[in-house]
XYZ file of C-alpha atoms in Angstrom:
167
model
C -34.694 10.596 -38.957
C -30.831 10.286 -39.121
C -30.589 12.141 -35.803
C -32.964 9.609 -34.094
C -30.948 6.663 -35.449
C -27.709 8.249 -34.291
C -29.174 8.847 -30.807
C -30.617 5.255 -30.512
C -27.345 3.806 -31.844
C -25.346 5.728 -29.213
C -27.606 4.712 -26.316
C -27.266 1.045 -27.548
C -23.507 1.240 -27.679
C -23.366 2.725 -24.199
C -25.720 0.070 -22.868
C -23.737 -2.794 -24.385
C -20.508 -1.300 -23.165
C -21.860 -1.507 -19.553
C -22.296 -5.341 -20.124
C -18.542 -5.857 -20.969
C -16.312 -7.450 -18.311
C -15.112 -4.870 -15.791
C -11.471 -4.307 -15.155
C -10.800 -5.550 -11.566
C -8.168 -4.349 -8.978
C -8.031 -7.902 -7.646
C -5.381 -9.939 -9.378
C -4.362 -13.609 -9.070
C -0.917 -14.627 -8.160
C 0.293 -18.282 -8.685
C 4.054 -17.776 -8.114
C 6.353 -18.588 -5.237
C 5.129 -17.659 -1.764
C 6.189 -14.330 -0.330
C 7.935 -15.401 2.785
C 8.773 -11.923 4.051
C 8.855 -8.230 3.059
C 11.673 -5.810 3.665
C 11.405 -2.074 3.595
C 14.619 0.013 3.439
C 13.524 3.550 4.265
C 16.726 5.345 3.314
C 16.815 3.726 -0.117
C 13.066 4.212 -0.516
C 12.689 0.549 -1.579
C 10.404 -2.343 -0.662
C 11.308 -5.922 -1.499
C 9.113 -9.028 -1.568
C 11.134 -12.176 -0.844
C 10.667 -15.885 -1.280
C 13.249 -17.223 1.119
C 16.551 -15.607 -0.105
C 15.200 -14.634 -3.540
C 13.788 -11.182 -4.332
C 10.601 -11.606 -6.200
C 9.748 -7.948 -6.669
C 11.271 -4.565 -5.878
C 9.342 -1.322 -5.497
C 10.166 2.343 -5.109
C 8.191 3.655 -2.228
C 6.969 6.843 -0.427
C 6.921 7.066 3.291
C 5.624 9.286 5.993
C 6.175 13.006 5.624
C 8.935 12.850 8.307
C 10.886 9.960 6.818
C 13.936 9.977 8.972
C 13.841 8.244 12.297
C 11.469 5.673 14.022
C 7.849 6.358 14.669
C 7.370 7.229 18.406
C 3.787 8.595 18.698
C 0.591 9.182 16.863
C 0.816 12.043 14.383
C 4.578 12.370 14.194
C 4.476 11.582 10.413
C 7.119 8.907 10.693
C 7.115 5.367 9.295
C 7.925 2.867 12.102
C 11.112 0.801 12.171
C 11.252 -2.825 13.402
C 9.794 -6.231 12.985
C 6.094 -6.593 12.339
C 3.711 -8.770 10.228
C 0.855 -8.197 7.820
C -2.227 -8.373 10.048
C -5.188 -7.270 7.826
C -6.397 -6.471 4.388
C -8.542 -3.634 3.262
C -10.086 -4.067 -0.242
C -12.112 -0.792 0.189
C -9.183 1.452 1.237
C -9.236 5.187 0.454
C -5.766 4.383 -0.952
C -6.978 1.789 -3.651
C -5.953 -1.323 -1.652
C -4.094 -1.725 1.609
C -2.337 -4.258 3.811
C -2.215 -3.575 7.474
C 1.146 -3.648 9.409
C 0.931 -4.821 12.978
C 2.162 -1.566 14.422
C 2.321 -0.802 17.391
C 4.055 -3.787 19.043
C 4.920 -3.869 22.794
C 8.170 -1.872 22.235
C 6.296 0.787 20.293
C 3.686 1.113 23.065
C 6.340 1.448 25.801
C 8.287 4.134 23.875
C 5.152 6.183 23.305
C 4.047 5.727 26.912
C 7.475 6.956 28.096
C 6.778 10.120 26.064
C 3.286 10.386 27.542
C 1.673 10.034 24.148
C -0.427 7.427 22.319
C 1.541 5.239 19.793
C -0.987 5.541 16.992
C -1.786 2.787 14.578
C -3.265 2.171 11.229
C 0.072 1.811 9.450
C -0.356 0.209 6.050
C 1.179 -0.582 2.784
C -1.168 1.036 0.287
C -1.628 2.633 -3.047
C -2.591 6.190 -3.967
C -5.756 8.137 -3.149
C -5.815 9.872 -6.531
C -3.300 8.601 -9.090
C -3.810 11.636 -11.242
C -2.810 14.163 -8.561
C 0.951 14.922 -8.515
C 2.263 14.086 -5.075
C 5.440 15.178 -3.450
C 7.711 12.443 -2.129
C 7.088 11.069 1.350
C 3.464 12.147 1.652
C 1.857 9.606 3.919
C 1.208 9.800 7.705
C 3.539 6.930 8.365
C 2.505 4.342 5.759
C 4.448 2.735 3.002
C 2.933 3.732 -0.461
C 3.436 2.398 -3.982
C 1.387 3.071 -7.220
C -2.095 1.602 -7.474
C -0.968 -0.863 -10.202
C 1.936 -2.051 -7.965
C -0.416 -2.289 -4.952
C -2.615 -4.634 -6.950
C 0.379 -6.952 -7.323
C 1.445 -6.629 -3.619
C -2.095 -7.279 -2.410
C -2.293 -10.507 -4.566
C 1.263 -11.666 -3.570
C 1.386 -10.946 0.142
C -0.726 -12.910 2.636
C -1.784 -12.077 6.200
C 0.815 -13.284 8.652
C 3.748 -12.463 6.377
C 6.652 -10.869 8.373
C 7.762 -7.343 7.412
C 11.037 -5.805 8.464
C 11.172 -2.006 8.342
C 14.784 -0.826 8.368
C 16.042 2.839 8.764
């Protein structure tokens, strides 16, 4: 009889636990507007600005070939230049992601001069598996932060926000 009560009690506890509010990856942000984003590749830092004030600073990972501008698809480099946030992906393989408007006209011309496609799908994103130990600069050209940090970035940065990626 004790075993039956224990089993029924366990099933009830699990069932009630399923009814509790779920933790969400979508946060709310009610602070100052992020007016632009700056990525300094050499320093491995990303900054969210409101006018001339830094709101947040993040340590980042980059493409697996971090030095130099991106010239073509598959080169493993993170682009350098002026872009803007052009899309959001709430279902990203990398937790959450914000699209960067790469390639621009200059990027397409540089790739064409090399006879190669410029590539695309450059994002600011989280991690695919936060429990797996990664080496630094593991992306294919994106800017990566932790999943928890990406939740903040996703909430703070709107589509259309300019992003400057420096060497």
